[in-house]
Structures are given as C-alpha cells and as structure tokens.
Amino acid sequence: MTGNGDEPFITAVKPLVDAMGGEMLPPDEAGPDDVVLAWEGVDVVAVRLPQLADSLDHILAAMERKQGRPLADLDRKAKQEVVRVLEARGAFSVRHGVETVASALGVSRFTVYNYLNREKEN
C-alpha cells in the first residue's frame, strides 16, 4: 500500500479513518465511492467510508469506550447529553437511528424523542 516515504502520512490519517469506521486500502484497489488520498502529488492510500448505519454503530461504540461503561448504565442527564451529541453528528438522519440509539441507551424511542424535543426547547 505504501512506499517508504508514505508511512508518516498513513500514520497521521489512520486515527481519523479508524474514528470514522473507515477502511484503508491500496489506491489501485479504490472503487468509485472510495476517497483516494494523495501526498506530494502521489496517490498514497484509498479510504473506504462506512455506510451511515455502520457509522452510527461505530460512534455509539466509541461513546461507550469514552464513558467506560455501557450507555444504558448512564444517568438520565448523561443520556440526554449523548442524544445531544448524536443529534449534532446527524445520527437521527440515519434510517432507524432513533431505534438504534434508544436500544444503546436502554430507553424507549419515545424517551429519545423527548430528549430531542427538550433540546429544541432550550
């Protein structure tokens, strides 16, 4: 995938690709929907972005790691904050996003909608 001079670039972008739930592959294996990254005029790596639904699962898993416990174990205020962050990241534009988040938080869809409406009122 890389030549010797490309390693610092790959090392630099890998955390971002991982955070997005993407996959890195050689540029010559890039498909039409992949993003090819160039460094100093040379194609270095292709990034295959995840489907939106996969991204939501990845974001929820990252939030759990950051909290150090399952999202369902958080108190109400912390769950409301999670919903606020997810809304800002577009989680509820994904098909079944509310259901996915409700399941991760251990609450009903109705509760997630209440959290969303509460945020809009503030």
mmCIF file of N, CA and C in Angstrom:
data_model
loop_
_atom_site.group_PDB
_atom_site.id
_atom_site.type_symbol
_atom_site.label_atom_id
_atom_site.label_comp_id
_atom_site.label_asym_id
_atom_site.label_seq_id
_atom_site.Cartn_x
_atom_site.Cartn_y
_atom_site.Cartn_z
ATOM 1 N N MET A 1 0.827 -1.190 0.000
ATOM 2 C CA MET A 1 0.000 0.000 0.000
ATOM 3 C C MET A 1 0.865 1.245 0.000
ATOM 4 N N THR A 2 2.023 1.190 0.587
ATOM 5 C CA THR A 2 2.800 2.414 0.746
ATOM 6 C C THR A 2 4.231 2.222 0.315
ATOM 7 N N GLY A 3 4.826 3.343 -0.072
ATOM 8 C CA GLY A 3 6.262 3.384 -0.266
ATOM 9 C C GLY A 3 6.885 3.878 1.031
ATOM 10 N N ASN A 4 8.182 3.843 1.137
ATOM 11 C CA ASN A 4 8.837 4.200 2.398
ATOM 12 C C ASN A 4 8.506 5.606 2.870
ATOM 13 N N GLY A 5 8.423 6.576 1.957
ATOM 14 C CA GLY A 5 8.173 7.955 2.354
ATOM 15 C C GLY A 5 6.741 8.236 2.760
ATOM 16 N N ASP A 6 5.852 7.268 2.522
ATOM 17 C CA ASP A 6 4.427 7.476 2.789
ATOM 18 C C ASP A 6 4.021 7.125 4.215
ATOM 19 N N GLU A 7 4.859 6.421 4.941
ATOM 20 C CA GLU A 7 4.480 5.938 6.268
ATOM 21 C C GLU A 7 4.015 7.041 7.215
ATOM 22 N N PRO A 8 4.691 8.199 7.301
ATOM 23 C CA PRO A 8 4.201 9.242 8.214
ATOM 24 C C PRO A 8 2.794 9.722 7.845
ATOM 25 N N PHE A 9 2.504 9.797 6.569
ATOM 26 C CA PHE A 9 1.175 10.218 6.129
ATOM 27 C C PHE A 9 0.130 9.186 6.558
ATOM 28 N N ILE A 10 0.418 7.917 6.297
ATOM 29 C CA ILE A 10 -0.502 6.838 6.681
ATOM 30 C C ILE A 10 -0.714 6.867 8.196
ATOM 31 N N THR A 11 0.349 7.000 8.943
ATOM 32 C CA THR A 11 0.273 7.054 10.402
ATOM 33 C C THR A 11 -0.572 8.242 10.853
ATOM 34 N N ALA A 12 -0.438 9.366 10.153
ATOM 35 C CA ALA A 12 -1.183 10.579 10.517
ATOM 36 C C ALA A 12 -2.677 10.438 10.257
ATOM 37 N N VAL A 13 -3.076 9.809 9.158
ATOM 38 C CA VAL A 13 -4.506 9.747 8.821
ATOM 39 C C VAL A 13 -5.212 8.540 9.426
ATOM 40 N N LYS A 14 -4.465 7.533 9.865
ATOM 41 C CA LYS A 14 -5.097 6.313 10.372
ATOM 42 C C LYS A 14 -6.052 6.573 11.539
ATOM 43 N N PRO A 15 -5.703 7.389 12.547
ATOM 44 C CA PRO A 15 -6.667 7.613 13.634
ATOM 45 C C PRO A 15 -7.990 8.217 13.148
ATOM 46 N N LEU A 16 -7.931 9.089 12.160
ATOM 47 C CA LEU A 16 -9.153 9.681 11.616
ATOM 48 C C LEU A 16 -9.988 8.624 10.897
ATOM 49 N N VAL A 17 -9.327 7.825 10.076
ATOM 50 C CA VAL A 17 -10.028 6.765 9.349
ATOM 51 C C VAL A 17 -10.652 5.780 10.332
ATOM 52 N N ASP A 18 -9.903 5.414 11.374
ATOM 53 C CA ASP A 18 -10.433 4.500 12.383
ATOM 54 C C ASP A 18 -11.628 5.106 13.114
ATOM 55 N N ALA A 19 -11.539 6.387 13.460
ATOM 56 C CA ALA A 19 -12.632 7.056 14.179
ATOM 57 C C ALA A 19 -13.908 7.100 13.350
ATOM 58 N N MET A 20 -13.759 7.168 12.033
ATOM 59 C CA MET A 20 -14.922 7.195 11.144
ATOM 60 C C MET A 20 -15.440 5.800 10.857
ATOM 61 N N GLY A 21 -14.656 4.790 11.239
ATOM 62 C CA GLY A 21 -15.048 3.426 10.918
ATOM 63 C C GLY A 21 -14.723 3.067 9.484
ATOM 64 N N GLY A 22 -13.783 3.812 8.886
ATOM 65 C CA GLY A 22 -13.392 3.563 7.506
ATOM 66 C C GLY A 22 -12.355 2.462 7.405
ATOM 67 N N GLU A 23 -12.005 2.155 6.173
ATOM 68 C CA GLU A 23 -11.023 1.119 5.889
ATOM 69 C C GLU A 23 -9.989 1.689 4.934
ATOM 70 N N MET A 24 -8.727 1.417 5.185
ATOM 71 C CA MET A 24 -7.655 1.889 4.304
ATOM 72 C C MET A 24 -7.250 0.746 3.372
ATOM 73 N N LEU A 25 -7.038 1.093 2.090
ATOM 74 C CA LEU A 25 -6.622 0.100 1.120
ATOM 75 C C LEU A 25 -5.723 0.741 0.070
ATOM 76 N N PRO A 26 -5.023 -0.086 -0.702
ATOM 77 C CA PRO A 26 -4.145 0.481 -1.733
ATOM 78 C C PRO A 26 -4.945 1.318 -2.730
ATOM 79 N N PRO A 27 -4.366 2.410 -3.227
ATOM 80 C CA PRO A 27 -5.094 3.289 -4.151
ATOM 81 C C PRO A 27 -5.574 2.575 -5.411
ATOM 82 N N ASP A 28 -4.819 1.577 -5.879
ATOM 83 C CA ASP A 28 -5.225 0.886 -7.108
ATOM 84 C C ASP A 28 -6.405 -0.061 -6.887
ATOM 85 N N GLU A 29 -6.822 -0.243 -5.627
ATOM 86 C CA GLU A 29 -7.991 -1.070 -5.320
ATOM 87 C C GLU A 29 -9.221 -0.211 -5.017
ATOM 88 N N ALA A 30 -9.093 1.100 -5.174
ATOM 89 C CA ALA A 30 -10.192 2.018 -4.857
ATOM 90 C C ALA A 30 -11.362 1.803 -5.804
ATOM 91 N N GLY A 31 -12.541 1.822 -5.221
ATOM 92 C CA GLY A 31 -13.763 1.770 -6.006
ATOM 93 C C GLY A 31 -14.248 3.186 -6.272
ATOM 94 N N PRO A 32 -15.330 3.318 -7.027
ATOM 95 C CA PRO A 32 -15.827 4.656 -7.391
ATOM 96 C C PRO A 32 -16.292 5.493 -6.200
ATOM 97 N N ASP A 33 -16.660 4.874 -5.095
ATOM 98 C CA ASP A 33 -17.132 5.615 -3.923
ATOM 99 C C ASP A 33 -16.044 5.820 -2.873
ATOM 100 N N ASP A 34 -14.848 5.289 -3.126
ATOM 101 C CA ASP A 34 -13.752 5.442 -2.175
ATOM 102 C C ASP A 34 -13.066 6.789 -2.379
ATOM 103 N N VAL A 35 -12.397 7.258 -1.339
ATOM 104 C CA VAL A 35 -11.678 8.531 -1.388
ATOM 105 C C VAL A 35 -10.184 8.209 -1.450
ATOM 106 N N VAL A 36 -9.529 8.663 -2.526
ATOM 107 C CA VAL A 36 -8.096 8.435 -2.680
ATOM 108 C C VAL A 36 -7.357 9.663 -2.147
ATOM 109 N N LEU A 37 -6.438 9.424 -1.213
ATOM 110 C CA LEU A 37 -5.648 10.495 -0.620
ATOM 111 C C LEU A 37 -4.271 10.517 -1.268
ATOM 112 N N ALA A 38 -3.851 11.713 -1.670
ATOM 113 C CA ALA A 38 -2.540 11.884 -2.297
ATOM 114 C C ALA A 38 -1.636 12.667 -1.356
ATOM 115 N N TRP A 39 -0.346 12.401 -1.445
ATOM 116 C CA TRP A 39 0.656 13.121 -0.673
ATOM 117 C C TRP A 39 1.768 13.495 -1.624
ATOM 118 N N GLU A 40 2.027 14.783 -1.719
ATOM 119 C CA GLU A 40 3.061 15.307 -2.613
ATOM 120 C C GLU A 40 2.865 14.816 -4.039
ATOM 121 N N GLY A 41 1.599 14.840 -4.471
ATOM 122 C CA GLY A 41 1.264 14.518 -5.851
ATOM 123 C C GLY A 41 1.170 13.040 -6.172
ATOM 124 N N VAL A 42 1.314 12.184 -5.184
ATOM 125 C CA VAL A 42 1.275 10.737 -5.419
ATOM 126 C C VAL A 42 0.109 10.133 -4.622
ATOM 127 N N ASP A 43 -0.712 9.314 -5.291
ATOM 128 C CA ASP A 43 -1.788 8.613 -4.594
ATOM 129 C C ASP A 43 -1.167 7.642 -3.594
ATOM 130 N N VAL A 44 -1.543 7.807 -2.321
ATOM 131 C CA VAL A 44 -0.908 7.030 -1.257
ATOM 132 C C VAL A 44 -1.837 5.947 -0.714
ATOM 133 N N VAL A 45 -3.072 6.311 -0.464
ATOM 134 C CA VAL A 45 -3.996 5.384 0.174
ATOM 135 C C VAL A 45 -5.421 5.729 -0.239
ATOM 136 N N ALA A 46 -6.238 4.698 -0.324
ATOM 137 C CA ALA A 46 -7.660 4.904 -0.557
ATOM 138 C C ALA A 46 -8.387 4.643 0.758
ATOM 139 N N VAL A 47 -9.443 5.391 0.984
ATOM 140 C CA VAL A 47 -10.243 5.222 2.190
ATOM 141 C C VAL A 47 -11.657 4.832 1.772
ATOM 142 N N ARG A 48 -12.084 3.710 2.292
ATOM 143 C CA ARG A 48 -13.458 3.257 2.053
ATOM 144 C C ARG A 48 -14.278 3.672 3.265
ATOM 145 N N LEU A 49 -15.211 4.570 3.035
ATOM 146 C CA LEU A 49 -16.046 5.080 4.123
ATOM 147 C C LEU A 49 -17.161 4.087 4.430
ATOM 148 N N PRO A 50 -17.566 4.011 5.686
ATOM 149 C CA PRO A 50 -18.627 3.071 6.057
ATOM 150 C C PRO A 50 -19.987 3.593 5.616
ATOM 151 N N GLN A 51 -20.941 2.688 5.568
ATOM 152 C CA GLN A 51 -22.321 3.096 5.356
ATOM 153 C C GLN A 51 -22.763 3.875 6.587
ATOM 154 N N LEU A 52 -23.729 4.765 6.431
ATOM 155 C CA LEU A 52 -24.166 5.595 7.557
ATOM 156 C C LEU A 52 -24.608 4.783 8.764
ATOM 157 N N ALA A 53 -25.342 3.709 8.544
ATOM 158 C CA ALA A 53 -25.817 2.904 9.670
ATOM 159 C C ALA A 53 -24.640 2.288 10.413
ATOM 160 N N ASP A 54 -23.618 1.846 9.688
ATOM 161 C CA ASP A 54 -22.422 1.297 10.325
ATOM 162 C C ASP A 54 -21.707 2.386 11.114
ATOM 163 N N SER A 55 -21.708 3.600 10.584
ATOM 164 C CA SER A 55 -21.069 4.714 11.285
ATOM 165 C C SER A 55 -21.736 4.967 12.622
ATOM 166 N N LEU A 56 -23.045 4.890 12.669
ATOM 167 C CA LEU A 56 -23.763 5.121 13.919
ATOM 168 C C LEU A 56 -23.364 4.072 14.954
ATOM 169 N N ASP A 57 -23.295 2.819 14.550
ATOM 170 C CA ASP A 57 -22.858 1.777 15.485
ATOM 171 C C ASP A 57 -21.444 2.057 15.978
ATOM 172 N N HIS A 58 -20.591 2.502 15.070
ATOM 173 C CA HIS A 58 -19.199 2.813 15.414
ATOM 174 C C HIS A 58 -19.146 3.987 16.396
ATOM 175 N N ILE A 59 -19.946 5.017 16.159
ATOM 176 C CA ILE A 59 -19.993 6.183 17.050
ATOM 177 C C ILE A 59 -20.489 5.775 18.434
ATOM 178 N N LEU A 60 -21.527 4.947 18.480
ATOM 179 C CA LEU A 60 -22.055 4.503 19.773
ATOM 180 C C LEU A 60 -21.006 3.696 20.547
ATOM 181 N N ALA A 61 -20.284 2.822 19.843
ATOM 182 C CA ALA A 61 -19.236 2.031 20.499
ATOM 183 C C ALA A 61 -18.133 2.939 21.031
ATOM 184 N N ALA A 62 -17.765 3.953 20.262
ATOM 185 C CA ALA A 62 -16.737 4.896 20.707
ATOM 186 C C ALA A 62 -17.209 5.680 21.928
ATOM 187 N N MET A 63 -18.487 6.043 21.947
ATOM 188 C CA MET A 63 -19.023 6.780 23.100
ATOM 189 C C MET A 63 -19.008 5.897 24.351
ATOM 190 N N GLU A 64 -19.312 4.616 24.169
ATOM 191 C CA GLU A 64 -19.252 3.698 25.310
ATOM 192 C C GLU A 64 -17.831 3.579 25.832
ATOM 193 N N ARG A 65 -16.867 3.469 24.924
ATOM 194 C CA ARG A 65 -15.463 3.380 25.353
ATOM 195 C C ARG A 65 -15.061 4.636 26.118
ATOM 196 N N LYS A 66 -15.496 5.786 25.626
ATOM 197 C CA LYS A 66 -15.152 7.047 26.272
ATOM 198 C C LYS A 66 -15.776 7.137 27.667
ATOM 199 N N GLN A 67 -17.003 6.653 27.802
ATOM 200 C CA GLN A 67 -17.693 6.689 29.098
ATOM 201 C C GLN A 67 -17.155 5.619 30.047
ATOM 202 N N GLY A 68 -16.563 4.570 29.479
ATOM 203 C CA GLY A 68 -16.032 3.489 30.298
ATOM 204 C C GLY A 68 -17.079 2.522 30.803
ATOM 205 N N ARG A 69 -18.274 2.611 30.248
ATOM 206 C CA ARG A 69 -19.353 1.699 30.644
ATOM 207 C C ARG A 69 -20.447 1.754 29.584
ATOM 208 N N PRO A 70 -21.351 0.774 29.610
ATOM 209 C CA PRO A 70 -22.451 0.792 28.633
ATOM 210 C C PRO A 70 -23.274 2.076 28.750
ATOM 211 N N LEU A 71 -23.703 2.592 27.616
ATOM 212 C CA LEU A 71 -24.512 3.817 27.612
ATOM 213 C C LEU A 71 -25.801 3.627 28.407
ATOM 214 N N ALA A 72 -26.317 2.411 28.435
ATOM 215 C CA ALA A 72 -27.551 2.143 29.179
ATOM 216 C C ALA A 72 -27.363 2.342 30.682
ATOM 217 N N ASP A 73 -26.116 2.307 31.159
ATOM 218 C CA ASP A 73 -25.840 2.483 32.590
ATOM 219 C C ASP A 73 -25.707 3.948 33.000
ATOM 220 N N LEU A 74 -25.754 4.862 32.036
ATOM 221 C CA LEU A 74 -25.616 6.284 32.349
ATOM 222 C C LEU A 74 -26.882 6.807 33.021
ATOM 223 N N ASP A 75 -26.740 7.916 33.770
ATOM 224 C CA ASP A 75 -27.926 8.539 34.350
ATOM 225 C C ASP A 75 -28.661 9.346 33.267
ATOM 226 N N ARG A 76 -29.847 9.813 33.614
ATOM 227 C CA ARG A 76 -30.698 10.496 32.637
ATOM 228 C C ARG A 76 -30.009 11.704 32.014
ATOM 229 N N LYS A 77 -29.355 12.506 32.822
ATOM 230 C CA LYS A 77 -28.695 13.712 32.308
ATOM 231 C C LYS A 77 -27.593 13.335 31.310
ATOM 232 N N ALA A 78 -26.828 12.311 31.613
ATOM 233 C CA ALA A 78 -25.766 11.875 30.707
ATOM 234 C C ALA A 78 -26.348 11.317 29.409
ATOM 235 N N LYS A 79 -27.466 10.606 29.515
ATOM 236 C CA LYS A 79 -28.122 10.086 28.307
ATOM 237 C C LYS A 79 -28.624 11.242 27.437
ATOM 238 N N GLN A 80 -29.160 12.283 28.072
ATOM 239 C CA GLN A 80 -29.605 13.450 27.314
ATOM 240 C C GLN A 80 -28.430 14.089 26.580
ATOM 241 N N GLU A 81 -27.278 14.141 27.222
ATOM 242 C CA GLU A 81 -26.074 14.694 26.591
ATOM 243 C C GLU A 81 -25.643 13.832 25.409
ATOM 244 N N VAL A 82 -25.717 12.519 25.562
ATOM 245 C CA VAL A 82 -25.388 11.610 24.457
ATOM 246 C C VAL A 82 -26.306 11.889 23.268
ATOM 247 N N VAL A 83 -27.589 12.046 23.527
ATOM 248 C CA VAL A 83 -28.554 12.325 22.450
ATOM 249 C C VAL A 83 -28.225 13.661 21.789
ATOM 250 N N ARG A 84 -27.851 14.661 22.579
ATOM 251 C CA ARG A 84 -27.495 15.968 22.019
ATOM 252 C C ARG A 84 -26.291 15.843 21.082
ATOM 253 N N VAL A 85 -25.276 15.128 21.536
ATOM 254 C CA VAL A 85 -24.074 14.939 20.717
ATOM 255 C C VAL A 85 -24.414 14.173 19.434
ATOM 256 N N LEU A 86 -25.204 13.123 19.580
ATOM 257 C CA LEU A 86 -25.571 12.322 18.404
ATOM 258 C C LEU A 86 -26.406 13.129 17.417
ATOM 259 N N GLU A 87 -27.294 13.966 17.929
ATOM 260 C CA GLU A 87 -28.089 14.798 17.027
ATOM 261 C C GLU A 87 -27.178 15.748 16.246
ATOM 262 N N ALA A 88 -26.208 16.327 16.934
ATOM 263 C CA ALA A 88 -25.273 17.243 16.279
ATOM 264 C C ALA A 88 -24.458 16.525 15.197
ATOM 265 N N ARG A 89 -24.253 15.234 15.380
ATOM 266 C CA ARG A 89 -23.479 14.454 14.412
ATOM 267 C C ARG A 89 -24.359 13.830 13.338
ATOM 268 N N GLY A 90 -25.657 14.106 13.355
ATOM 269 C CA GLY A 90 -26.550 13.624 12.302
ATOM 270 C C GLY A 90 -27.054 12.209 12.488
ATOM 271 N N ALA A 91 -26.957 11.687 13.698
ATOM 272 C CA ALA A 91 -27.329 10.288 13.938
ATOM 273 C C ALA A 91 -28.790 9.998 13.641
ATOM 274 N N PHE A 92 -29.628 11.005 13.770
ATOM 275 C CA PHE A 92 -31.059 10.752 13.621
ATOM 276 C C PHE A 92 -31.546 10.948 12.188
ATOM 277 N N SER A 93 -30.611 11.233 11.287
ATOM 278 C CA SER A 93 -30.959 11.274 9.871
ATOM 279 C C SER A 93 -30.773 9.901 9.233
ATOM 280 N N VAL A 94 -30.170 8.984 9.983
ATOM 281 C CA VAL A 94 -29.955 7.619 9.507
ATOM 282 C C VAL A 94 -31.230 6.820 9.733
ATOM 283 N N ARG A 95 -31.577 5.986 8.773
ATOM 284 C CA ARG A 95 -32.760 5.147 8.917
ATOM 285 C C ARG A 95 -32.618 4.301 10.184
ATOM 286 N N HIS A 96 -33.634 4.266 10.979
ATOM 287 C CA HIS A 96 -33.678 3.543 12.251
ATOM 288 C C HIS A 96 -32.701 4.111 13.282
ATOM 289 N N GLY A 97 -32.275 5.352 13.083
ATOM 290 C CA GLY A 97 -31.333 5.974 14.017
ATOM 291 C C GLY A 97 -31.901 6.090 15.421
ATOM 292 N N VAL A 98 -33.147 6.521 15.532
ATOM 293 C CA VAL A 98 -33.765 6.669 16.853
ATOM 294 C C VAL A 98 -33.848 5.311 17.550
ATOM 295 N N GLU A 99 -34.250 4.287 16.813
ATOM 296 C CA GLU A 99 -34.354 2.951 17.391
ATOM 297 C C GLU A 99 -32.989 2.442 17.846
ATOM 298 N N THR A 100 -31.969 2.661 17.025
ATOM 299 C CA THR A 100 -30.620 2.202 17.345
ATOM 300 C C THR A 100 -30.101 2.883 18.608
ATOM 301 N N VAL A 101 -30.305 4.195 18.689
ATOM 302 C CA VAL A 101 -29.845 4.955 19.850
ATOM 303 C C VAL A 101 -30.649 4.554 21.085
ATOM 304 N N ALA A 102 -31.954 4.418 20.942
ATOM 305 C CA ALA A 102 -32.795 4.027 22.078
ATOM 306 C C ALA A 102 -32.329 2.681 22.645
ATOM 307 N N SER A 103 -32.032 1.744 21.766
ATOM 308 C CA SER A 103 -31.563 0.432 22.204
ATOM 309 C C SER A 103 -30.235 0.543 22.955
ATOM 310 N N ALA A 104 -29.310 1.343 22.424
ATOM 311 C CA ALA A 104 -27.999 1.516 23.062
ATOM 312 C C ALA A 104 -28.133 2.174 24.427
ATOM 313 N N LEU A 105 -29.088 3.096 24.555
ATOM 314 C CA LEU A 105 -29.279 3.815 25.824
ATOM 315 C C LEU A 105 -30.171 3.052 26.804
ATOM 316 N N GLY A 106 -30.816 1.996 26.330
ATOM 317 C CA GLY A 106 -31.713 1.244 27.206
ATOM 318 C C GLY A 106 -32.975 2.009 27.536
ATOM 319 N N VAL A 107 -33.442 2.828 26.581
ATOM 320 C CA VAL A 107 -34.672 3.606 26.760
ATOM 321 C C VAL A 107 -35.587 3.362 25.569
ATOM 322 N N SER A 108 -36.792 3.890 25.642
ATOM 323 C CA SER A 108 -37.735 3.744 24.539
ATOM 324 C C SER A 108 -37.473 4.811 23.468
ATOM 325 N N ARG A 109 -38.017 4.578 22.292
ATOM 326 C CA ARG A 109 -37.952 5.591 21.221
ATOM 327 C C ARG A 109 -38.620 6.877 21.710
ATOM 328 N N PHE A 110 -39.725 6.729 22.420
ATOM 329 C CA PHE A 110 -40.447 7.885 22.947
ATOM 330 C C PHE A 110 -39.532 8.745 23.821
ATOM 331 N N THR A 111 -38.717 8.091 24.657
ATOM 332 C CA THR A 111 -37.789 8.823 25.523
ATOM 333 C C THR A 111 -36.756 9.578 24.691
ATOM 334 N N VAL A 112 -36.229 8.938 23.656
ATOM 335 C CA VAL A 112 -35.261 9.625 22.780
ATOM 336 C C VAL A 112 -35.919 10.843 22.148
ATOM 337 N N TYR A 113 -37.148 10.690 21.654
ATOM 338 C CA TYR A 113 -37.856 11.845 21.077
ATOM 339 C C TYR A 113 -38.056 12.942 22.125
ATOM 340 N N ASN A 114 -38.357 12.558 23.358
ATOM 341 C CA ASN A 114 -38.496 13.553 24.424
ATOM 342 C C ASN A 114 -37.184 14.300 24.641
ATOM 343 N N TYR A 115 -36.072 13.571 24.658
ATOM 344 C CA TYR A 115 -34.764 14.212 24.816
ATOM 345 C C TYR A 115 -34.504 15.183 23.663
ATOM 346 N N LEU A 116 -34.853 14.762 22.446
ATOM 347 C CA LEU A 116 -34.652 15.625 21.276
ATOM 348 C C LEU A 116 -35.518 16.883 21.375
ATOM 349 N N ASN A 117 -36.772 16.704 21.742
ATOM 350 C CA ASN A 117 -37.683 17.858 21.859
ATOM 351 C C ASN A 117 -37.248 18.790 22.977
ATOM 352 N N ARG A 118 -36.773 18.225 24.072
ATOM 353 C CA ARG A 118 -36.299 19.039 25.192
ATOM 354 C C ARG A 118 -35.133 19.910 24.737
ATOM 355 N N GLU A 119 -34.246 19.329 23.943
ATOM 356 C CA GLU A 119 -33.075 20.064 23.442
ATOM 357 C C GLU A 119 -33.520 21.234 22.556
ATOM 358 N N LYS A 120 -34.546 21.019 21.746
ATOM 359 C CA LYS A 120 -35.024 22.072 20.854
ATOM 360 C C LYS A 120 -35.672 23.224 21.613
ATOM 361 N N GLU A 121 -36.247 22.915 22.786
ATOM 362 C CA GLU A 121 -36.906 23.944 23.601
ATOM 363 C C GLU A 121 -35.899 24.848 24.301
ATOM 364 N N ASN A 122 -34.687 24.351 24.521
ATOM 365 C CA ASN A 122 -33.668 25.144 25.238
ATOM 366 C C ASN A 122 -32.955 26.107 24.344
#
